[in-house]
C-alpha cells in the first residue's frame, strides 16, 4: 500500500441507494482530493480539501457529497446516482504545497 | 485556469525503441510538472517530476524536459521494455510560498511496447 487506502475496492449500487466511499491516508498530509476516472475524462478533479476545509468544488452534481472530518480521512457520500456516474473514483493526498502527491487504489463504482 | 494538453493519446513502439510523450500547459505561473504511470487496474504512480528552475531531469531510462518559454514539457523513455506498457499522465501545478494550485492532468497516453 502507498499510504493512501480506499474502501471498498468495488461497489455496485442501484440508482436509489445511498453509499459512501472512504479514503484514509497515513502520510501526514494536509490536503486530500477526489478524482473521477472514466474513459471520457481520464482524471477529473472533483473536490479538494486543505486543512479539512473544502477549497474547490469543480461543478460536481449535488448527488456527490464529500466529507473531511480530519486530515487523515475523506469520504464521498453517494445518493441517487445515474448510470453515467459509473467510473473509478480515486482519492489522493499531498502536503499543503502539493508535494508527495499520492493516489489510492480507487473504488470501481458501477451504478445499475 | 490551467489547461494541460497531452499527445499522442496512444503510442505503440517496438521493444528497445524510445518513446516520447509531449504536454503543453497554458498557465505561465505553473512551476511543477509531474508524470504519472498507471498500469492496468492500478493506481497512478509518480515516476518523475520537474520544477521550473531546471530544464531537464533524468532517472535511469526516463527523462523529462521542460521548455518554459514554449510552455511544454516532454517525457522520454529510452530502451523501452514490455513492462513500460501503461497509461502515462502529465500534470501541471504551481506552488509558491504557502500557496498552491491544483494538479491539473492531461488526458493520458496509452503506451504499448511490443516484444
PDB file of C-alpha atoms in Angstrom:
ATOM      1  CA  UNK A   1       0.000   0.000   0.000  1.00  0.00           C
ATOM      2  CA  UNK A   2       1.169   3.502  -0.754  1.00  0.00           C
ATOM      3  CA  UNK A   3      -0.161   5.076   2.431  1.00  0.00           C
ATOM      4  CA  UNK A   4      -3.492   6.030   0.880  1.00  0.00           C
ATOM      5  CA  UNK A   5      -6.168   3.392   1.390  1.00  0.00           C
ATOM      6  CA  UNK A   6      -9.568   3.383  -0.258  1.00  0.00           C
ATOM      7  CA  UNK A   7     -12.556   1.210   0.579  1.00  0.00           C
ATOM      8  CA  UNK A   8     -14.416  -0.504  -0.843  1.00  0.00           C
ATOM      9  CA  UNK A   9     -12.401  -1.537  -3.907  1.00  0.00           C
ATOM     10  CA  UNK A  10     -15.554  -2.361  -5.833  1.00  0.00           C
ATOM     11  CA  UNK A  11     -19.120  -1.155  -5.380  1.00  0.00           C
ATOM     12  CA  UNK A  12     -22.303  -1.913  -7.273  1.00  0.00           C
ATOM     13  CA  UNK A  13     -25.293   0.202  -6.346  1.00  0.00           C
ATOM     14  CA  UNK A  14     -28.773   0.918  -7.598  1.00  0.00           C
ATOM     15  CA  UNK A  15     -29.851   4.400  -8.546  1.00  0.00           C
ATOM     16  CA  UNK A  16     -31.919   4.777  -5.385  1.00  0.00           C
ATOM     17  CA  UNK A  17     -29.222   3.580  -2.997  1.00  0.00           C
ATOM     18  CA  UNK A  18     -27.077   5.622  -0.633  1.00  0.00           C
ATOM     19  CA  UNK A  19     -23.479   4.585  -0.167  1.00  0.00           C
ATOM     20  CA  UNK A  20     -20.192   6.112   0.931  1.00  0.00           C
ATOM     21  CA  UNK A  21     -16.629   5.801  -0.312  1.00  0.00           C
ATOM     22  CA  UNK A  22     -13.854   6.056   2.224  1.00  0.00           C
ATOM     23  CA  UNK A  23     -10.282   7.250   1.911  1.00  0.00           C
ATOM     24  CA  UNK A  24      -7.625   7.194   4.609  1.00  0.00           C
ATOM     25  CA  UNK A  25      -4.059   8.458   4.403  1.00  0.00           C
ATOM     26  CA  UNK A  26      -1.168   7.704   6.742  1.00  0.00           C
ATOM     27  CA  UNK A  27       1.343  10.090   5.191  1.00  0.00           C
ATOM     28  CA  UNK A  28       0.855  13.111   7.431  1.00  0.00           C
ATOM     29  CA  UNK A  29      -0.592  15.078   4.546  1.00  0.00           C
ATOM     30  CA  UNK A  30      -2.957  18.014   4.958  1.00  0.00           C
ATOM     31  CA  UNK A  31      -4.624  18.100   1.570  1.00  0.00           C
ATOM     32  CA  UNK A  32      -6.913  15.439   0.102  1.00  0.00           C
ATOM     33  CA  UNK A  33      -8.621  15.114  -3.238  1.00  0.00           C
ATOM     34  CA  UNK A  34     -11.333  13.165  -5.023  1.00  0.00           C
ATOM     35  CA  UNK A  35     -10.916  12.348  -8.716  1.00  0.00           C
ATOM     36  CA  UNK A  36     -13.251  10.631 -11.132  1.00  0.00           C
ATOM     37  CA  UNK A  37     -11.594   8.487 -13.796  1.00  0.00           C
ATOM     38  CA  UNK A  38     -13.601   7.395 -16.809  1.00  0.00           C
ATOM     39  CA  UNK A  39     -12.995   6.769 -20.472  1.00  0.00           C
ATOM     40  CA  UNK A  40     -14.299  10.250 -21.353  1.00  0.00           C
ATOM     41  CA  UNK A  41     -12.268  12.226 -18.803  1.00  0.00           C
ATOM     42  CA  UNK A  42      -9.293  10.241 -17.571  1.00  0.00           C
ATOM     43  CA  UNK A  43      -8.511  12.225 -14.394  1.00  0.00           C
ATOM     44  CA  UNK A  44     -11.228  14.694 -13.498  1.00  0.00           C
ATOM     45  CA  UNK A  45     -10.773  16.635 -10.270  1.00  0.00           C
ATOM     46  CA  UNK A  46     -13.961  16.669  -8.195  1.00  0.00           C
ATOM     47  CA  UNK A  47     -13.156  18.048  -4.763  1.00  0.00           C
ATOM     48  CA  UNK A  48     -10.184  19.485  -2.909  1.00  0.00           C
ATOM     49  CA  UNK A  49      -9.805  19.701   0.853  1.00  0.00           C
ATOM     50  CA  UNK A  50      -6.995  21.623   2.515  1.00  0.00           C
ATOM     51  CA  UNK A  51      -6.688  21.502   6.292  1.00  0.00           C
ATOM     52  CA  UNK A  52     -10.127  19.864   6.381  1.00  0.00           C
ATOM     53  CA  UNK A  53     -11.780  22.743   4.547  1.00  0.00           C
ATOM     54  CA  UNK A  54     -13.222  22.326   1.095  1.00  0.00           C
ATOM     55  CA  UNK A  55     -11.337  24.696  -1.165  1.00  0.00           C
ATOM     56  CA  UNK A  56     -12.631  23.585  -4.526  1.00  0.00           C
ATOM     57  CA  UNK A  57     -15.718  22.000  -5.970  1.00  0.00           C
ATOM     58  CA  UNK A  58     -15.440  21.575  -9.709  1.00  0.00           C
ATOM     59  CA  UNK A  59     -19.116  21.842 -10.644  1.00  0.00           C
ATOM     60  CA  UNK A  60     -19.874  18.401  -9.307  1.00  0.00           C
ATOM     61  CA  UNK A  61     -23.564  17.383  -9.078  1.00  0.00           C
ATOM     62  CA  UNK A  62     -25.047  17.514  -5.602  1.00  0.00           C
ATOM     63  CA  UNK A  63     -25.640  13.754  -5.641  1.00  0.00           C
ATOM     64  CA  UNK A  64     -21.942  13.591  -4.703  1.00  0.00           C
ATOM     65  CA  UNK A  65     -21.305  14.937  -1.210  1.00  0.00           C
ATOM     66  CA  UNK A  66     -17.788  14.979   0.254  1.00  0.00           C
ATOM     67  CA  UNK A  67     -16.869  14.999   3.900  1.00  0.00           C
ATOM     68  CA  UNK A  68     -13.484  15.517   5.532  1.00  0.00           C
ATOM     69  CA  UNK A  69     -13.773  15.004   9.297  1.00  0.00           C
ATOM     70  CA  UNK A  70      -9.999  15.249   9.836  1.00  0.00           C
ATOM     71  CA  UNK A  71      -6.826  15.489   7.793  1.00  0.00           C
ATOM     72  CA  UNK A  72      -6.485  11.702   7.564  1.00  0.00           C
ATOM     73  CA  UNK A  73      -9.962  10.801   6.348  1.00  0.00           C
ATOM     74  CA  UNK A  74     -12.054  11.729   3.371  1.00  0.00           C
ATOM     75  CA  UNK A  75     -15.465  10.429   2.411  1.00  0.00           C
ATOM     76  CA  UNK A  76     -17.594  10.679  -0.685  1.00  0.00           C
ATOM     77  CA  UNK A  77     -21.278  10.171   0.027  1.00  0.00           C
ATOM     78  CA  UNK A  78     -23.331   8.991  -2.912  1.00  0.00           C
ATOM     79  CA  UNK A  79     -27.096   9.142  -3.395  1.00  0.00           C
ATOM     80  CA  UNK A  80     -29.481   8.801  -6.333  1.00  0.00           C
ATOM     81  CA  UNK A  81     -26.641   8.268  -8.784  1.00  0.00           C
ATOM     82  CA  UNK A  82     -27.017   7.809 -12.511  1.00  0.00           C
ATOM     83  CA  UNK A  83     -25.526   5.052 -14.692  1.00  0.00           C
ATOM     84  CA  UNK A  84     -23.137   7.624 -16.201  1.00  0.00           C
ATOM     85  CA  UNK A  85     -21.606   8.043 -12.749  1.00  0.00           C
ATOM     86  CA  UNK A  86     -20.079   4.590 -13.113  1.00  0.00           C
ATOM     87  CA  UNK A  87     -16.325   5.115 -13.012  1.00  0.00           C
ATOM     88  CA  UNK A  88     -13.181   4.647 -10.962  1.00  0.00           C
ATOM     89  CA  UNK A  89     -13.101   7.105  -8.058  1.00  0.00           C
ATOM     90  CA  UNK A  90      -9.589   7.917  -6.919  1.00  0.00           C
ATOM     91  CA  UNK A  91      -8.560   9.611  -3.723  1.00  0.00           C
ATOM     92  CA  UNK A  92      -5.211  11.376  -3.423  1.00  0.00           C
ATOM     93  CA  UNK A  93      -3.355  13.286  -0.754  1.00  0.00           C
ATOM     94  CA  UNK A  94      -0.428  15.698  -0.611  1.00  0.00           C
ATOM     95  CA  UNK A  95       1.151  18.239   1.667  1.00  0.00           C
ATOM     96  CA  UNK A  96      -0.109  21.796   1.558  1.00  0.00           C
ATOM     97  CA  UNK A  97       2.336  22.639  -1.219  1.00  0.00           C
ATOM     98  CA  UNK A  98       1.255  19.774  -3.478  1.00  0.00           C
ATOM     99  CA  UNK A  99       4.354  17.719  -2.688  1.00  0.00           C
ATOM    100  CA  UNK A 100       4.227  13.954  -2.292  1.00  0.00           C
ATOM    101  CA  UNK A 101       1.028  13.656  -4.294  1.00  0.00           C
ATOM    102  CA  UNK A 102      -0.092  10.045  -3.773  1.00  0.00           C
ATOM    103  CA  UNK A 103      -3.110   8.211  -5.117  1.00  0.00           C
ATOM    104  CA  UNK A 104      -5.128   5.447  -3.526  1.00  0.00           C
ATOM    105  CA  UNK A 105      -6.059   2.331  -5.468  1.00  0.00           C
ATOM    106  CA  UNK A 106      -9.527   3.628  -6.210  1.00  0.00           C
ATOM    107  CA  UNK A 107     -13.088   2.384  -5.888  1.00  0.00           C
ATOM    108  CA  UNK A 108     -14.606   0.912  -9.032  1.00  0.00           C
ATOM    109  CA  UNK A 109     -18.235   2.075  -8.911  1.00  0.00           C
ATOM    110  CA  UNK A 110     -20.972   0.598 -11.048  1.00  0.00           C
ATOM    111  CA  UNK A 111     -24.429   2.153 -10.972  1.00  0.00           C
ATOM    112  CA  UNK A 112     -27.189  -0.134 -12.187  1.00  0.00           C
TER     113      UNK A 112
ATOM    114  CA  UNK B   1      -7.312  28.292 -15.043  1.00  0.00           C
ATOM    115  CA  UNK B   2      -4.681  25.821 -16.114  1.00  0.00           C
ATOM    116  CA  UNK B   3      -5.241  23.609 -19.139  1.00  0.00           C
ATOM    117  CA  UNK B   4      -2.941  20.715 -19.995  1.00  0.00           C
ATOM    118  CA  UNK B   5      -2.879  19.123 -23.435  1.00  0.00           C
ATOM    119  CA  UNK B   6      -1.182  15.761 -23.925  1.00  0.00           C
ATOM    120  CA  UNK B   7      -0.162  13.996 -27.136  1.00  0.00           C
ATOM    121  CA  UNK B   8      -0.329  11.422 -28.502  1.00  0.00           C
ATOM    122  CA  UNK B   9      -3.309   9.649 -26.957  1.00  0.00           C
ATOM    123  CA  UNK B  10      -1.890   6.271 -27.986  1.00  0.00           C
ATOM    124  CA  UNK B  11       1.665   5.256 -28.788  1.00  0.00           C
ATOM    125  CA  UNK B  12       2.959   1.901 -29.932  1.00  0.00           C
ATOM    126  CA  UNK B  13       6.693   1.173 -30.071  1.00  0.00           C
ATOM    127  CA  UNK B  14       8.923  -1.826 -30.536  1.00  0.00           C
ATOM    128  CA  UNK B  15      10.839  -3.090 -27.529  1.00  0.00           C
ATOM    129  CA  UNK B  16      14.152  -1.286 -27.320  1.00  0.00           C
ATOM    130  CA  UNK B  17      12.952   1.815 -29.141  1.00  0.00           C
ATOM    131  CA  UNK B  18      12.421   5.191 -27.498  1.00  0.00           C
ATOM    132  CA  UNK B  19       9.057   6.731 -26.651  1.00  0.00           C
ATOM    133  CA  UNK B  20       8.284  10.431 -26.330  1.00  0.00           C
ATOM    134  CA  UNK B  21       5.118  11.934 -24.874  1.00  0.00           C
ATOM    135  CA  UNK B  22       4.519  15.665 -25.059  1.00  0.00           C
ATOM    136  CA  UNK B  23       2.417  18.046 -22.991  1.00  0.00           C
ATOM    137  CA  UNK B  24       1.650  21.736 -23.184  1.00  0.00           C
ATOM    138  CA  UNK B  25       0.267  23.922 -20.449  1.00  0.00           C
ATOM    139  CA  UNK B  26      -1.455  27.273 -20.511  1.00  0.00           C
ATOM    140  CA  UNK B  27      -0.749  28.920 -17.144  1.00  0.00           C
ATOM    141  CA  UNK B  28       2.669  30.570 -17.132  1.00  0.00           C
ATOM    142  CA  UNK B  29       2.563  30.526 -13.320  1.00  0.00           C
ATOM    143  CA  UNK B  30       2.815  26.725 -13.280  1.00  0.00           C
ATOM    144  CA  UNK B  31       6.147  25.610 -11.885  1.00  0.00           C
ATOM    145  CA  UNK B  32       5.746  21.931 -11.069  1.00  0.00           C
ATOM    146  CA  UNK B  33       5.327  19.178 -13.666  1.00  0.00           C
ATOM    147  CA  UNK B  34       4.989  15.545 -12.563  1.00  0.00           C
ATOM    148  CA  UNK B  35       4.459  12.450 -14.669  1.00  0.00           C
ATOM    149  CA  UNK B  36       2.366   9.508 -13.531  1.00  0.00           C
ATOM    150  CA  UNK B  37       2.256   5.932 -14.789  1.00  0.00           C
ATOM    151  CA  UNK B  38      -0.922   3.934 -14.425  1.00  0.00           C
ATOM    152  CA  UNK B  39      -0.767   0.225 -15.151  1.00  0.00           C
ATOM    153  CA  UNK B  40      -3.953  -1.607 -15.966  1.00  0.00           C
ATOM    154  CA  UNK B  41      -6.154  -1.884 -12.893  1.00  0.00           C
ATOM    155  CA  UNK B  42      -3.743   0.004 -10.671  1.00  0.00           C
ATOM    156  CA  UNK B  43      -3.393   3.493  -9.219  1.00  0.00           C
ATOM    157  CA  UNK B  44      -1.441   6.280 -10.928  1.00  0.00           C
ATOM    158  CA  UNK B  45       2.078   6.406  -9.541  1.00  0.00           C
ATOM    159  CA  UNK B  46       4.580   9.230  -9.737  1.00  0.00           C
ATOM    160  CA  UNK B  47       7.553   8.267 -11.894  1.00  0.00           C
ATOM    161  CA  UNK B  48       9.393  11.553 -12.334  1.00  0.00           C
ATOM    162  CA  UNK B  49       8.795  15.255 -11.868  1.00  0.00           C
ATOM    163  CA  UNK B  50      10.479  18.512 -12.756  1.00  0.00           C
ATOM    164  CA  UNK B  51      10.320  22.015 -11.387  1.00  0.00           C
ATOM    165  CA  UNK B  52      10.620  25.144 -13.441  1.00  0.00           C
ATOM    166  CA  UNK B  53      14.089  26.019 -12.213  1.00  0.00           C
ATOM    167  CA  UNK B  54      15.602  23.175 -14.267  1.00  0.00           C
ATOM    168  CA  UNK B  55      15.328  22.250 -17.911  1.00  0.00           C
ATOM    169  CA  UNK B  56      15.924  18.521 -17.773  1.00  0.00           C
ATOM    170  CA  UNK B  57      15.896  15.689 -15.277  1.00  0.00           C
ATOM    171  CA  UNK B  58      16.893  12.060 -15.756  1.00  0.00           C
ATOM    172  CA  UNK B  59      16.307   8.898 -13.806  1.00  0.00           C
ATOM    173  CA  UNK B  60      17.785   5.830 -15.474  1.00  0.00           C
ATOM    174  CA  UNK B  61      15.761   5.221 -18.676  1.00  0.00           C
ATOM    175  CA  UNK B  62      13.338   8.054 -18.008  1.00  0.00           C
ATOM    176  CA  UNK B  63      13.920  11.750 -18.633  1.00  0.00           C
ATOM    177  CA  UNK B  64      11.747  14.826 -18.607  1.00  0.00           C
ATOM    178  CA  UNK B  65      12.481  18.091 -20.398  1.00  0.00           C
ATOM    179  CA  UNK B  66      10.855  21.453 -19.823  1.00  0.00           C
ATOM    180  CA  UNK B  67      10.682  24.474 -22.115  1.00  0.00           C
ATOM    181  CA  UNK B  68       9.214  27.308 -20.064  1.00  0.00           C
ATOM    182  CA  UNK B  69       9.182  29.754 -22.938  1.00  0.00           C
ATOM    183  CA  UNK B  70       7.123  27.474 -25.126  1.00  0.00           C
ATOM    184  CA  UNK B  71       5.190  26.095 -22.136  1.00  0.00           C
ATOM    185  CA  UNK B  72       5.726  22.497 -22.980  1.00  0.00           C
ATOM    186  CA  UNK B  73       7.340  19.524 -21.326  1.00  0.00           C
ATOM    187  CA  UNK B  74       8.054  16.019 -22.504  1.00  0.00           C
ATOM    188  CA  UNK B  75       8.633  12.526 -21.142  1.00  0.00           C
ATOM    189  CA  UNK B  76      11.318  10.437 -22.802  1.00  0.00           C
ATOM    190  CA  UNK B  77      11.640   6.705 -22.220  1.00  0.00           C
ATOM    191  CA  UNK B  78      14.666   5.012 -23.752  1.00  0.00           C
ATOM    192  CA  UNK B  79      15.248   1.294 -24.349  1.00  0.00           C
ATOM    193  CA  UNK B  80      11.582   0.571 -23.789  1.00  0.00           C
ATOM    194  CA  UNK B  81      10.536  -2.729 -22.253  1.00  0.00           C
ATOM    195  CA  UNK B  82       7.148  -4.509 -22.246  1.00  0.00           C
ATOM    196  CA  UNK B  83       6.670  -3.549 -18.596  1.00  0.00           C
ATOM    197  CA  UNK B  84       6.686   0.101 -19.651  1.00  0.00           C
ATOM    198  CA  UNK B  85       3.281  -0.531 -21.228  1.00  0.00           C
ATOM    199  CA  UNK B  86       0.788   1.618 -19.310  1.00  0.00           C
ATOM    200  CA  UNK B  87      -1.103   4.885 -19.453  1.00  0.00           C
ATOM    201  CA  UNK B  88       1.062   7.912 -18.735  1.00  0.00           C
ATOM    202  CA  UNK B  89      -0.338  11.189 -17.432  1.00  0.00           C
ATOM    203  CA  UNK B  90       1.375  14.545 -17.352  1.00  0.00           C
ATOM    204  CA  UNK B  91       0.265  17.239 -14.947  1.00  0.00           C
ATOM    205  CA  UNK B  92       0.984  20.839 -14.036  1.00  0.00           C
ATOM    206  CA  UNK B  93       0.506  22.968 -10.973  1.00  0.00           C
ATOM    207  CA  UNK B  94       2.067  25.847  -9.136  1.00  0.00           C
ATOM    208  CA  UNK B  95       3.227  26.408  -5.623  1.00  0.00           C
ATOM    209  CA  UNK B  96       4.841  29.477  -4.202  1.00  0.00           C
ATOM    210  CA  UNK B  97       5.480  30.041  -0.547  1.00  0.00           C
ATOM    211  CA  UNK B  98       2.387  28.991   1.323  1.00  0.00           C
ATOM    212  CA  UNK B  99       0.032  28.682  -1.622  1.00  0.00           C
ATOM    213  CA  UNK B 100      -0.506  26.017  -4.260  1.00  0.00           C
ATOM    214  CA  UNK B 101      -2.700  25.469  -7.256  1.00  0.00           C
ATOM    215  CA  UNK B 102      -4.388  22.189  -8.024  1.00  0.00           C
ATOM    216  CA  UNK B 103      -2.673  19.481 -10.029  1.00  0.00           C
ATOM    217  CA  UNK B 104      -4.263  19.529 -13.489  1.00  0.00           C
ATOM    218  CA  UNK B 105      -3.789  16.387 -15.556  1.00  0.00           C
ATOM    219  CA  UNK B 106      -3.533  15.752 -19.254  1.00  0.00           C
ATOM    220  CA  UNK B 107      -5.816  13.144 -20.804  1.00  0.00           C
ATOM    221  CA  UNK B 108      -3.208  10.422 -20.798  1.00  0.00           C
ATOM    222  CA  UNK B 109      -1.173   8.468 -23.332  1.00  0.00           C
ATOM    223  CA  UNK B 110      -1.597   4.735 -23.671  1.00  0.00           C
ATOM    224  CA  UNK B 111       1.851   3.325 -24.392  1.00  0.00           C
ATOM    225  CA  UNK B 112       2.174  -0.183 -25.791  1.00  0.00           C
ATOM    226  CA  UNK B 113       5.618  -1.759 -26.056  1.00  0.00           C
ATOM    227  CA  UNK B 114       5.667  -4.747 -28.383  1.00  0.00           C
ATOM    228  CA  UNK B 115       8.198  -7.501 -27.705  1.00  0.00           C
TER     229      UNK B 115
END
